[in-house]
Every structure is written in structure tokens, then in C-alpha cells.
Amino acid sequence: MRFQSRLRLLTFVLFLTCCAFQLHAADPLPSWNDSAARQNIMAFVKKVTTEGTPDYVPPELRIATFDNDGTLWSEKPMYFQMYFAVDRVKTLAPQHPEWKTQEPFASVLKGDYKTAFAGGEKAVLQLVVATHAGMTTTEFEQIVNKWSETARHPKTGRLFTEMVYQPMLELLAYMRANGFKTFIVSGGGIEFMRPWTNRVYGIPPQQVVGSSIKTKFEMRDSGPVLIRLPEVNFIDDKAGKPIGINSHIGLRPIAAFGNSDGDIQMLEWATGTSGARFALLVHHTDAKREYAYNTGAVQALKDASEKGWTVVNMKDDWKVIYPPLKK
Amino acid sequence: MRFQSRLRLLTFVLFLTCCAFQLHAADPLPSWNDSAARQNIMAFVKKVTTEGTPDYVPPELRIATFDNDGTLWSEKPMYFQMYFAVDRVKTLAPQHPEWKTQEPFASVLKGDYKTAFAGGEKAVLQLVVATHAGMTTTEFEQIVNKWSETARHPKTGRLFTEMVYQPMLELLAYMRANGFKTFIVSGGGIEFMRPWTNRVYGIPPQQVVGSSIKTKFEMRDSGPVLIRLPEVNFIDDKAGKPIGINSHIGLRPIAAFGNSDGDIQMLEWATGTSGARFALLVHHTDAKREYAYNTGAVQALKDASEKGWTVVNMKDDWKVIYPPLKK
């Protein structure tokens, strides 16, 4: 009898364990606290995926667009692509002795990024042209790949590709599990992102929209190549985002996710029409676990409150910021 | 006994019918004669989809690009998009009394397309700007949709969207069934194709690459719109095709299908690297069922023979040209 009752107890414990495990496995957004942001997301997804309702959207029209910098990964102390640019400047410096005295390169080589980028857009463009052009697309992909596998964030020591938001990784997977196609629509360089977005976000190259420089087709003895030219082709920011979306996707998103003033037009484009629509802003409120700032997002936050866009309060809404490090 | 033997016969006949049906259902390319073109296609697909072989390509890299005009649908007596343009000129003529005396519009209105297009690229551009710009992207989509559901080919009387090649429809489906993503990469207008490519080819808007004019984002009282501007953005032809592929897809195709000199660079881009690659040209050899011409394809056919690209001889390789008409 004692044996039997123990067996019964054991069975019961096993049963509870299974239940707990199943409950856990059934939560698609485990890193989100059960606050309004999470509830709004899940209510929207349920609404557009429930057949027979007026808000139902067929899978082929379930397009969700995500900004990258500050929305899927961190963007401080400066855009990660700028770390790529300054790392490239350091690598290329031996071939460019003139950079020792020429701005913004001189400041970059001294490690004084503040002075380097004080030149604003012009300085950024000079750095991008010097570091992102002049090679084939294949060569550039290899350069980005190598960088993304080794370059680390100055504050956390993580690889930059480990500075992605765990709650957003869960959100991407959750949207896809519900029949959405997830796209990146970023002001960042399209060919700077594509080499690693599939590995990191599960987003393949053809679903990445970004800024670009022009390319040129050339036949070489070794075969055809595309050369990256020192000339801006498209800036995928602000009013450029709906244009980039229209050009690359050809469908209007029904959900859009951003964090800054550069995302306003994308969120307007996604929501400013009839039918169930969803817009979300990530608000950086967590000085301890990430960064806390409104700079560059003041208008977007104002619009969000006026237009009923969902705002993620990072500090309160997210249980964790970054994914656990792989051992 | 007589009843039983009849039953046995009936069962046997049913069995044979099922076998025949299954055999038929198992042929993915029923409109292709069993000649070299079909054999080359199937050998390539088998090669890249057989795991554990050196030529195996994982599904996410199985990118196949298809030209449209002359490859997926007919292009004679003139590009179908030009019929769209001249139909638009006729519709808009009452608002443009000046067109009565102004070329190329005057000739279009007289039905003299030969004179209208004698002006070459300049005339085409004038017609495109006058008929494809000045409205929102949503309005243009509606205009194209309406046209595609009503406009008919002058020779066959079919809807233009019924002038697609049945063997190519089968090929698209066959490639997709084998894990390929199928893309259109056409010199035609991207927004002229997108409204109907999913319905006709099973190719969704985000997998259509084409030529484009610039657009502008604008906030109106009714909501945000994209305005189509009278300014060329990108010409997706010749050396533009690899550039368009790189911009929209970000992966190099492993198979490419075309029919003219405008496709040479795309076929070079797909094949000019290591690994299993496939290129195919549709050669228009069927004066009776379609059209017979080498014009605009002389160099491509020469390249095909030198580089071992597969050439479809339409007359001999295809059992039918167009799909059966829906009743």
C-alpha cells in the first residue's frame, strides 16, 4: 500500500510538471510582462487571424515591418553600423596615410568618435563612402560577416549581434507562427544587415529593406560582379520608409514596429487606412539594463499618444533585455 | 458467377483508371514534350534537391528568377504594357485636347502605333509618364486591375493575362514544389505587374522585380498616400537585372529564365559562379501557335550555344502554348 500511494504521488507530481511545462511552452512571449503592450499585441494578432470575423486578414496580406536600430537591437552609444565603419577605417588606415590629418578619419583613428561625428551627415557620408564602397557585393558580404562574428559592444562586451532584444525575437517568432511575413525596414545599410539577419532574427535577405549605395554590373575574367559605388542610391528613413516598403514589398503592412521619429511615416503608412492595424513604439526607459533616452523620439512618442499606438516601456514591460549568452 | 466475374472486371478497370490518373498526376510538366529542355530542367532540379550530394542547395538558397515579356507571357505584336499605355491615352484623351496634334499621342489616338513608337525610347517615355504617373499607388493598382480583367489581345481575343505560357506555369509550380522561391525580374513596370502576378503566376508582389518611377510620400486629410512621379527611378533591363536582383532579393539566383538580349546579364549573374546553376532561354519558333522571331535575341541565342544554356524551341518542346480558357 505504501508503495502504491507513493506511486500515485509520483504520478501526480509528474502530471503537474508536465502541465507546468506545457503552460510554459504555450506562452509565445515569455519575456514580456503581462502589461498593456503584450495584451495589445496578442489581441491584434488574435483579431486578424480569426476567420469569419470582419477583421480577418488572409496570411498573404499579413505583412509586419520592423525598424532595426533601437527596435530590434540597441543603438547606443552610437549606431552599430558606425562601429563597423570606424573598425573599417582602422583596418584600411595603413593604405591611407592621408587619413592621419584628414577629418573625420583623423579623429576616428584617435578614437575620438565624438569629434569625428561632429561633422554630422557629411562626416557620416564620408566614412560610409570610404568604408562601404569600392569592393564587390560578395567581398562586402564577407567583410560584414567577419565583423559581425567578432566585433563587440564597448559597454557590455557582447557581440553586436547579441545586443538584440530577446522580447523582440520572441515577437518576431510569434508573428511568423501566426502567418505573418516579417520584414526589416531600417535606415541602416541593406547590405550591412543582410549577411546576418537570417541567423539572428530569422529574417531572410529578401525581407530586408534598407538604405543603399549604387552598384554597377561588370564582367571580369573570373565571372560577373557587382561593384559597390561611392554614390547614395536610397535613404530608407522617415518618408523614405513607406517608399522603400512599396518598392520592396508592394503590399501595405498591417503592423509596424519602430522606436524613433524616423519611423513615424512607416507607422502612419501601416495604420492610416481601414481595417485592423497595429503600430508599436519601443520606448527606451531602462538606464540600468539598456539606455534611457527620448532624444530622436519626442515627436514619435507624442504621435503615439495621440494616435493610440502601443508604447513599450522597456523597463516595465520586458522581463529581460538581451538573450542569454551561448556558451 | 457471371456477376462475380463482371465485378472482377469492373474492379480491374477501376484499378487501371486509377493507375493512369496517378501517372498523369505524377507528371509535373505535362505540357512539355520529353525533349532535352525538359530533361535538363528536371535533371537540374533533381541535382540541387538531393541531400548529401555536392550539388545540393538548401531551400533558402533555391532562388529562381524569370523574365516576364516573352518568357512567361507573349510580347507580340508589341509589349502588353504598351497596350495598357495606349488604352490609357484613349481614356484620358478627353482631358487632353492638345494630344490630337501632339506626337506620340496623335498617332496613338489614330490607332497608328507604328508611327507612335517610331520615336523610340523618347516616345515610350512620354507615353509612360503621361499614363503611369500623377496618381497614387492605390489608384494605379485599381487602374491596372481593371485593365487586366478586361483588355484583350488584338490577334487571339484572349485577355492579356490569358496569354501566359501553360508550360511555364507548370514550370513555376514545379520549381516551387521543389522548394524554390520564384521571382519575376522584368524590364516591365513593377507596379504594372504586381496587381495580377499572384493570381496569374502564383508570384506574390514582394517577389516581383521590375522597372519603376519615383514615388513621393504625402499626408492627406484622408490619410497617407504615395504619389507616382513623372521621373524614372530604375530600369530593370540588361545590366540592370543583376542590380535589381541584388537590391530586391539579396541572394544570387541559382536558376534564371529569359528570352532576349535584355536577359543576358541576368543569366550570366545566375550561372557565372561555382556550384550547380541553370539558365534557360525561350526561343520563339512557333509562327503558327505564337510568333517566330529572333529579333532582340540574336546575341542571347549565340551566348546560349556558347555557354551551354538550355534553349526551349517553342514549336517542338511545348505541347500547348496557352492555358485552356476558363468557361
XYZ file of C-alpha atoms in Angstrom:
654
model
C 0.000 0.000 0.000
C 2.764 2.449 0.880
C 4.391 1.675 -2.449
C 1.128 2.235 -4.295
C 0.437 5.565 -2.637
C 3.984 6.703 -3.395
C 3.491 5.679 -6.990
C 0.280 7.678 -7.058
C 2.087 10.708 -5.630
C 4.893 10.353 -8.155
C 2.373 10.146 -10.996
C 0.659 13.252 -9.692
C 3.938 15.192 -9.468
C 4.869 14.106 -12.979
C 1.442 15.217 -14.164
C 1.866 18.663 -12.578
C 5.354 19.010 -14.036
C 4.007 18.227 -17.480
C 1.225 20.769 -17.031
C 3.656 23.444 -15.910
C 5.931 22.661 -18.832
C 3.060 22.798 -21.274
C 1.846 26.094 -19.860
C 5.336 27.483 -20.222
C 5.744 26.127 -23.741
C 2.384 27.605 -24.660
C 3.449 31.169 -23.817
C 4.830 32.651 -27.027
C 6.092 35.824 -25.320
C 7.724 34.623 -22.079
C 9.990 37.690 -21.761
C 7.054 40.112 -21.827
C 5.361 41.105 -18.596
C 1.599 40.802 -18.730
C 1.025 44.520 -19.275
C -0.879 46.523 -21.888
C 1.809 46.250 -24.598
C 1.747 42.465 -24.569
C -2.037 42.367 -24.305
C -2.439 44.759 -27.259
C -0.111 42.681 -29.432
C -1.898 39.435 -28.663
C -5.358 40.954 -29.079
C -4.375 42.307 -32.508
C -2.900 39.005 -33.671
C -5.964 37.112 -32.475
C -8.246 39.593 -34.238
C -6.632 39.390 -37.684
C -6.175 35.603 -37.582
C -9.714 34.645 -36.539
C -11.545 33.521 -39.661
C -15.096 34.615 -40.226
C -14.671 37.969 -38.472
C -14.647 41.368 -40.228
C -11.050 41.983 -39.100
C -9.707 38.713 -40.500
C -6.690 39.168 -42.794
C -5.594 36.296 -45.069
C -1.992 35.125 -44.487
C -0.643 36.557 -47.765
C -1.564 40.061 -46.557
C -0.144 39.659 -43.043
C 2.868 41.910 -43.538
C 4.714 43.193 -40.462
C 7.609 45.663 -40.760
C 10.248 46.240 -38.092
C 12.752 49.035 -37.771
C 16.155 47.673 -36.695
C 18.273 50.228 -34.750
C 16.639 50.739 -31.350
C 13.734 48.421 -32.218
C 15.326 45.002 -32.734
C 18.788 45.756 -31.367
C 20.367 48.568 -29.335
C 21.595 51.758 -30.983
C 23.734 53.296 -28.230
C 26.242 54.754 -27.591
C 26.110 55.084 -31.395
C 24.555 53.188 -34.330
C 26.313 49.827 -34.550
C 26.946 50.340 -38.249
C 29.124 53.304 -37.265
C 31.273 50.917 -35.199
C 31.594 48.852 -38.352
C 32.668 51.984 -40.253
C 35.274 53.048 -37.679
C 36.623 49.489 -37.438
C 36.995 49.532 -41.233
C 38.783 52.900 -41.079
C 41.300 51.406 -38.644
C 41.795 48.353 -40.864
C 42.250 50.442 -44.008
C 44.372 53.185 -42.396
C 47.770 51.730 -43.462
C 46.671 52.157 -47.110
C 45.567 55.758 -46.418
C 48.388 57.726 -44.749
C 46.491 60.935 -45.596
C 43.786 59.977 -43.070
C 46.165 60.831 -40.215
C 45.453 64.508 -40.778
C 42.148 64.401 -42.647
C 38.798 64.622 -40.818
C 36.698 62.759 -39.926
C 39.296 59.989 -40.325
C 41.932 61.580 -38.069
C 39.544 61.710 -35.105
C 38.337 58.173 -35.764
C 41.933 56.924 -35.697
C 42.464 58.727 -32.378
C 39.337 57.005 -31.032
C 37.612 60.371 -30.641
C 34.269 59.462 -32.241
C 32.538 62.486 -30.769
C 34.705 64.866 -32.783
C 34.586 62.565 -35.816
C 30.788 62.634 -35.949
C 30.512 66.312 -35.011
C 30.581 66.865 -38.782
C 27.054 65.398 -38.919
C 25.662 63.946 -42.119
C 28.678 64.982 -44.186
C 31.085 63.145 -41.876
C 28.891 60.036 -41.867
C 28.712 60.070 -45.659
C 32.498 60.438 -45.949
C 33.005 57.493 -43.606
C 30.415 55.344 -45.358
C 31.834 56.024 -48.810
C 35.388 55.299 -47.647
C 34.441 52.050 -45.913
C 31.365 50.661 -47.714
C 32.243 51.224 -51.396
C 34.929 50.157 -53.847
C 34.561 46.399 -53.456
C 32.241 43.771 -54.941
C 28.996 42.883 -53.166
C 30.446 39.445 -52.408
C 33.572 40.949 -50.848
C 31.478 43.340 -48.766
C 29.321 40.469 -47.529
C 32.441 38.632 -46.367
C 33.741 41.751 -44.601
C 30.416 42.240 -42.777
C 30.213 38.558 -41.879
C 33.661 38.564 -40.351
C 32.958 41.770 -38.439
C 29.595 40.516 -37.142
C 31.259 37.389 -35.776
C 33.974 39.259 -33.865
C 33.106 42.915 -33.117
C 31.905 43.622 -29.588
C 29.888 46.325 -27.882
C 32.089 48.721 -25.853
C 29.863 48.624 -22.761
C 28.580 45.052 -22.499
C 31.371 43.186 -24.274
C 28.713 41.223 -26.170
C 28.936 40.666 -29.904
C 26.821 43.370 -31.530
C 24.582 40.589 -32.869
C 23.980 39.564 -29.243
C 22.697 43.074 -28.457
C 19.300 42.155 -29.910
C 16.197 42.317 -27.754
C 15.021 38.923 -26.516
C 11.366 40.094 -26.265
C 11.507 41.240 -29.905
C 12.999 37.906 -31.023
C 10.007 36.247 -29.360
C 7.652 38.730 -31.009
C 9.129 38.043 -34.476
C 8.706 34.292 -33.981
C 5.187 34.772 -32.608
C 4.111 36.867 -35.596
C 5.565 34.308 -38.024
C 3.871 31.441 -36.159
C 0.649 33.349 -36.823
C 1.204 33.511 -40.564
C 2.879 36.926 -40.734
C 5.780 37.683 -43.037
C 8.280 39.735 -41.019
C 10.348 42.410 -42.785
C 13.099 44.707 -41.564
C 12.674 48.303 -42.771
C 15.681 50.202 -41.481
C 17.646 53.360 -42.161
C 20.718 51.136 -41.873
C 22.536 49.761 -44.900
C 20.633 46.956 -46.611
C 23.844 45.056 -47.381
C 25.196 45.691 -43.901
C 22.194 43.845 -42.429
C 21.502 41.038 -44.875
C 24.540 38.873 -44.097
C 23.354 38.175 -40.531
C 19.592 38.909 -40.274
C 18.563 35.341 -41.080
C 20.901 33.880 -38.489
C 19.985 36.441 -35.808
C 16.311 37.315 -36.491
C 15.120 34.537 -38.810
C 14.580 37.197 -41.497
C 15.980 36.204 -44.928
C 17.785 38.713 -47.206
C 14.777 39.242 -49.483
C 12.798 40.511 -46.479
C 15.316 43.201 -45.547
C 14.724 46.779 -46.735
C 17.339 49.429 -46.013
C 19.428 52.306 -47.280
C 21.729 51.570 -50.189
C 24.512 52.840 -52.385
C 24.509 52.313 -56.137
C 26.080 49.228 -57.714
C 27.477 48.511 -61.165
C 27.483 45.221 -63.090
C 30.856 44.256 -64.524
C 32.146 41.199 -66.369
C 35.559 40.118 -65.115
C 37.703 37.207 -66.251
C 36.656 35.399 -63.085
C 32.978 35.996 -63.804
C 30.343 38.701 -63.314
C 30.482 41.003 -60.278
C 28.538 43.898 -58.812
C 30.772 46.774 -57.727
C 29.663 48.974 -54.834
C 29.901 52.608 -55.950
C 30.568 55.680 -53.766
C 27.122 57.116 -54.530
C 23.968 57.075 -52.420
C 21.089 55.204 -54.061
C 18.312 55.366 -51.467
C 17.846 56.558 -47.882
C 15.327 54.333 -46.148
C 14.375 56.705 -43.348
C 11.402 58.919 -42.449
C 9.277 59.467 -45.615
C 11.666 57.054 -47.349
C 10.322 54.113 -45.331
C 6.885 53.913 -46.991
C 8.666 54.340 -50.344
C 11.086 51.503 -49.538
C 8.196 49.334 -48.338
C 6.257 49.967 -51.523
C 9.290 49.293 -53.692
C 10.419 46.081 -51.988
C 7.210 44.575 -50.620
C 4.478 46.039 -52.810
C 1.959 45.478 -50.031
C 0.994 47.797 -47.226
C 1.959 46.423 -43.791
C -0.845 45.814 -41.320
C 1.584 46.078 -38.401
C 4.691 48.212 -37.938
C 7.232 48.475 -35.135
C 9.687 51.302 -34.523
C 11.281 53.431 -31.844
C 12.128 56.861 -33.232
C 11.000 59.840 -35.282
C 12.478 58.090 -38.324
C 9.692 55.518 -38.019
C 6.709 57.888 -37.897
C 5.852 57.689 -41.604
C 6.150 53.901 -41.608
C 3.740 53.653 -38.678
C 1.387 56.124 -40.378
C 1.585 54.133 -43.618
C 0.751 50.896 -41.800
C -2.124 52.293 -39.762
C -3.571 55.115 -41.874
C -6.150 53.035 -43.719
C -9.222 50.968 -42.918
C -9.194 47.525 -41.310
C -7.376 46.183 -38.261
C -3.950 47.799 -37.993
C -1.228 47.860 -35.352
C 1.650 50.204 -34.536
C 4.148 49.914 -31.710
C 6.980 52.099 -30.429
C 9.790 50.786 -28.241
C 10.468 53.474 -25.625
C 13.974 53.315 -24.150
C 13.314 53.775 -20.431
C 15.788 51.373 -18.889
C 19.010 53.166 -17.907
C 20.135 50.186 -15.867
C 19.640 47.266 -18.253
C 19.914 49.234 -21.541
C 19.699 53.006 -22.100
C 17.139 55.666 -21.199
C 16.527 58.439 -23.737
C 13.824 60.358 -25.574
C 16.225 62.074 -27.978
C 15.160 61.449 -31.552
C 11.821 60.020 -30.434
C 9.992 63.028 -28.968
C 7.643 63.510 -31.915
C 7.061 59.772 -32.309
C 6.060 59.431 -28.641
C 3.719 62.402 -28.999
C 2.148 60.848 -32.112
C 1.827 57.510 -30.327
C -0.160 59.044 -27.515
C -2.388 60.978 -29.942
C -2.971 58.111 -32.356
C -3.241 55.262 -29.886
C -0.062 53.476 -30.942
C 1.146 50.941 -28.395
C 4.241 52.067 -26.472
C 6.597 49.535 -24.904
C 8.056 50.826 -21.672
C 11.228 48.773 -21.779
C 11.855 48.967 -18.044
C 8.406 47.779 -17.023
C 7.231 45.675 -19.961
C 10.266 43.486 -20.584
C 11.481 40.836 -18.144
C 14.858 40.625 -19.863
C 16.549 42.767 -22.499
C 19.125 40.561 -24.222
C 19.109 36.823 -24.927
C 21.159 34.513 -22.705
C 24.716 34.188 -23.996
C 25.531 30.967 -25.812
C 28.224 29.016 -24.005
C -20.585 -16.432 -61.331
C -21.291 -14.086 -64.213
C -21.949 -11.329 -61.706
C -18.718 -12.079 -59.867
C -16.580 -12.074 -62.998
C -18.138 -8.791 -64.088
C -17.377 -7.363 -60.692
C -13.788 -8.535 -61.047
C -13.538 -6.888 -64.474
C -15.001 -3.665 -63.142
C -12.518 -3.648 -60.261
C -9.683 -4.202 -62.712
C -10.831 -1.349 -64.959
C -11.148 0.937 -61.960
C -7.653 -0.076 -60.886
C -6.204 0.751 -64.321
C -8.022 4.085 -64.370
C -6.542 4.961 -61.006
C -3.069 3.995 -62.202
C -3.410 6.095 -65.322
C -4.677 9.009 -63.288
C -1.826 8.681 -60.826
C 0.735 8.500 -63.609
C -0.739 11.621 -65.129
C -0.863 13.424 -61.789
C 2.758 12.479 -61.177
C 3.997 14.346 -64.260
C 4.750 17.889 -63.121
C 5.367 19.180 -66.657
C 2.590 17.628 -68.775
C 2.743 20.340 -71.467
C 6.441 19.744 -72.140
C 7.488 17.202 -74.737
C 10.114 14.795 -73.485
C 12.994 16.580 -75.201
C 16.316 17.973 -73.985
C 14.841 21.172 -72.472
C 12.521 19.265 -70.162
C 15.198 16.705 -69.335
C 17.736 19.425 -68.481
C 15.269 21.187 -66.171
C 14.369 18.023 -64.308
C 17.980 16.867 -64.037
C 18.975 20.230 -62.552
C 16.120 20.245 -60.038
C 16.904 16.680 -59.002
C 20.583 17.555 -58.611
C 20.147 20.567 -56.310
C 17.419 18.940 -54.192
C 19.174 15.635 -53.487
C 20.628 15.859 -49.994
C 24.085 14.522 -49.320
C 25.414 15.343 -52.799
C 27.954 18.096 -53.558
C 25.392 19.944 -55.708
C 22.716 20.040 -53.007
C 21.351 23.542 -52.342
C 19.332 24.210 -49.159
C 15.781 25.516 -49.798
C 16.513 29.067 -48.571
C 19.069 29.467 -51.377
C 16.873 27.998 -54.132
C 16.172 31.281 -55.901
C 14.828 31.184 -59.460
C 14.304 34.372 -61.486
C 12.027 34.664 -64.513
C 11.832 37.397 -67.102
C 8.196 38.189 -67.944
C 7.726 39.574 -71.509
C 8.394 36.731 -73.948
C 9.319 34.316 -71.141
C 6.142 33.946 -69.075
C 3.701 35.632 -71.449
C 3.771 36.750 -75.090
C 5.265 40.087 -76.126
C 3.942 40.489 -79.672
C 2.830 42.385 -81.689
C 4.101 44.774 -79.003
C 4.818 44.681 -75.246
C 1.479 44.256 -73.474
C 2.270 47.165 -71.172
C 2.258 49.371 -74.283
C -1.339 48.279 -74.928
C -2.067 49.394 -71.391
C -0.425 52.755 -72.146
C -2.339 53.331 -75.387
C -5.620 52.273 -73.748
C -4.907 54.847 -71.021
C -4.168 57.516 -73.648
C -7.568 56.859 -75.213
C -9.283 57.033 -71.807
C -7.519 60.257 -70.845
C -7.782 61.937 -74.278
C -10.927 63.993 -73.463
C -8.927 65.746 -70.708
C -6.038 66.391 -73.134
C -7.325 68.094 -76.311
C -3.704 69.006 -77.144
C -2.947 65.300 -77.756
C -4.897 65.464 -81.033
C -1.932 67.178 -82.674
C 0.915 66.210 -80.370
C 3.067 63.108 -81.008
C 3.228 60.345 -79.999
C -0.323 60.839 -78.671
C -1.849 61.890 -82.010
C -0.761 58.653 -83.708
C -1.900 56.571 -80.743
C -5.355 58.151 -80.952
C -5.474 57.337 -84.683
C -4.572 53.723 -83.839
C -1.305 54.062 -85.734
C 1.011 52.511 -83.142
C 3.791 52.022 -85.640
C 4.189 55.763 -86.138
C 3.621 56.422 -82.432
C 6.506 54.171 -81.408
C 8.757 55.225 -84.286
C 10.013 57.844 -81.818
C 11.733 55.022 -79.909
C 12.689 55.395 -76.264
C 11.620 59.043 -76.120
C 8.105 58.236 -77.339
C 7.798 55.337 -74.890
C 8.914 57.554 -72.016
C 6.413 60.266 -72.993
C 3.611 57.710 -73.081
C 4.637 56.115 -69.787
C 4.889 59.435 -67.980
C 1.511 60.591 -69.315
C -0.254 57.348 -68.391
C 1.608 55.855 -65.407
C 2.247 58.923 -63.210
C 0.222 61.571 -61.401
C -1.954 59.263 -59.309
C -1.492 57.438 -56.002
C -0.096 53.904 -55.959
C -3.501 52.651 -54.800
C -5.273 54.383 -57.688
C -2.763 52.982 -60.175
C -3.275 49.478 -58.794
C -7.018 49.815 -59.350
C -6.487 51.069 -62.916
C -4.192 48.124 -63.725
C -6.564 45.648 -62.102
C -9.499 46.862 -64.142
C -7.462 46.827 -67.354
C -6.082 43.332 -66.690
C -9.611 41.994 -66.239
C -10.941 43.428 -69.499
C -8.216 44.221 -72.072
C -7.781 41.668 -74.852
C -5.040 40.696 -77.258
C -5.692 42.001 -80.805
C -4.894 38.677 -82.506
C -6.231 35.967 -80.186
C -9.010 37.873 -78.426
C -7.787 36.423 -75.132
C -7.349 38.564 -72.055
C -3.682 39.558 -71.930
C -3.423 37.627 -68.654
C -4.536 34.537 -70.601
C -1.599 34.978 -72.992
C 0.708 33.298 -70.473
C 2.560 30.131 -71.396
C 0.997 26.983 -69.946
C 4.362 25.127 -69.911
C 5.897 27.996 -67.925
C 3.001 27.975 -65.430
C 3.757 24.292 -64.897
C 7.464 25.050 -64.574
C 6.830 27.750 -61.933
C 4.674 25.349 -59.907
C 7.227 22.554 -60.331
C 10.087 24.736 -59.091
C 8.038 25.871 -56.086
C 7.032 22.281 -55.298
C 10.768 21.604 -55.132
C 11.416 24.322 -52.579
C 12.342 27.139 -54.957
C 11.266 30.724 -54.445
C 10.177 32.041 -57.846
C 10.758 35.717 -58.688
C 9.849 37.807 -61.703
C 12.709 40.042 -62.889
C 11.341 42.055 -65.786
C 12.021 45.235 -67.704
C 8.286 45.893 -67.345
C 6.861 48.191 -64.702
C 6.954 46.681 -61.222
C 3.594 48.229 -60.307
C 2.105 47.252 -63.652
C 2.807 43.575 -62.854
C 2.192 43.263 -59.128
C -1.608 43.614 -59.177
C -2.072 40.361 -61.127
C 1.102 38.225 -60.791
C -0.152 36.324 -57.751
C -3.453 35.485 -59.410
C -1.864 34.526 -62.739
C 1.569 33.095 -61.820
C 1.315 32.410 -58.082
C 4.051 35.016 -57.551
C 3.274 37.494 -54.732
C 4.080 41.244 -55.007
C 7.217 41.022 -52.857
C 8.704 38.574 -55.381
C 8.278 40.886 -58.365
C 11.251 42.997 -59.510
C 10.783 45.476 -62.338
C 11.353 48.956 -63.679
C 9.933 51.813 -61.636
C 9.227 55.511 -61.480
C 9.861 57.543 -58.338
C 7.180 57.964 -55.678
C 6.585 60.592 -53.007
C 5.023 60.162 -49.556
C 2.287 62.659 -48.753
C -0.102 63.095 -45.837
C -3.618 63.930 -46.981
C -6.726 64.534 -44.902
C -7.891 61.068 -45.898
C -4.603 59.507 -44.786
C -1.107 58.891 -46.139
C -0.550 58.246 -49.855
C 2.319 57.557 -52.223
C 2.180 59.697 -55.369
C 3.626 58.320 -58.603
C 6.003 60.928 -60.040
C 6.873 61.511 -63.722
C 10.504 60.542 -63.140
C 12.276 57.263 -63.897
C 13.656 55.552 -60.785
C 15.153 52.322 -62.119
C 15.322 50.431 -65.414
C 15.359 46.707 -64.716
C 16.825 45.573 -68.013
C 20.174 44.251 -69.281
C 22.892 45.130 -66.699
C 20.065 46.498 -64.535
C 18.721 42.991 -63.913
C 21.559 41.764 -61.665
C 21.361 45.127 -59.872
C 17.602 44.755 -59.361
C 18.081 41.165 -58.200
C 20.724 42.208 -55.698
C 18.610 45.093 -54.438
C 15.338 43.179 -54.045
C 16.422 39.617 -53.338
C 19.914 39.971 -51.886
C 20.720 36.430 -52.983
C 22.168 35.246 -56.248
C 19.722 33.086 -58.230
C 20.785 29.531 -58.991
C 18.410 29.380 -61.965
C 17.327 32.081 -64.407
C 14.894 32.078 -67.318
C 14.688 34.613 -70.137
C 14.157 35.007 -73.855
C 16.014 38.068 -75.120
C 19.229 40.077 -75.110
C 17.813 42.000 -72.143
C 18.194 38.817 -70.083
C 21.843 38.049 -70.864
C 23.301 39.684 -67.749
C 20.717 38.013 -65.506
C 21.605 34.606 -66.934
C 25.313 35.390 -66.570
C 24.757 36.514 -62.977
C 22.896 33.295 -62.149
C 25.370 30.949 -63.793
C 28.742 32.717 -63.571
C 29.820 31.228 -60.257
C 30.605 27.813 -58.811
C 28.028 25.165 -57.915
C 25.069 23.776 -59.842
C 23.477 26.537 -61.913
C 20.826 26.646 -64.616
C 19.946 29.086 -67.395
C 17.199 28.768 -69.980
C 16.146 30.816 -73.000
C 12.693 30.583 -74.560
C 13.200 30.723 -78.336
C 10.143 31.927 -80.235
C 9.971 29.469 -83.131
C 6.254 28.891 -83.459
C 4.734 31.171 -86.107
C 1.538 29.155 -86.110
C 0.692 28.885 -82.424
C 2.536 32.028 -81.227
C 5.190 34.080 -83.049
C 8.515 33.243 -84.686
C 11.336 35.765 -84.327
C 14.998 36.150 -83.430
C 14.905 39.951 -83.297
C 16.210 41.172 -79.958
C 17.505 37.710 -79.071
C 20.358 37.147 -81.537
C 23.149 37.722 -79.015
C 21.343 35.770 -76.289
C 20.938 32.739 -78.576
C 24.611 32.959 -79.529
C 25.601 33.117 -75.842
C 23.301 30.197 -75.056
C 25.009 27.991 -77.597
C 28.480 29.034 -76.393
C 27.745 28.743 -72.685
C 25.536 25.673 -72.718
C 22.343 27.424 -71.646
C 19.222 25.379 -72.318
C 17.149 26.680 -75.244
C 13.426 25.942 -75.478
C 12.328 25.510 -79.064
C 8.743 26.549 -78.536
C 7.445 24.750 -81.613
C 8.999 21.393 -80.777
C 9.296 21.421 -76.988
C 5.846 22.632 -75.962
C 2.675 20.596 -76.485
C 0.484 23.640 -75.937
C 1.240 27.356 -75.695
C -1.602 28.934 -73.726
C -3.747 27.519 -70.914
C -7.260 26.304 -71.697
C -9.768 29.148 -71.442
C -11.919 29.190 -68.332
C -15.589 28.806 -69.184
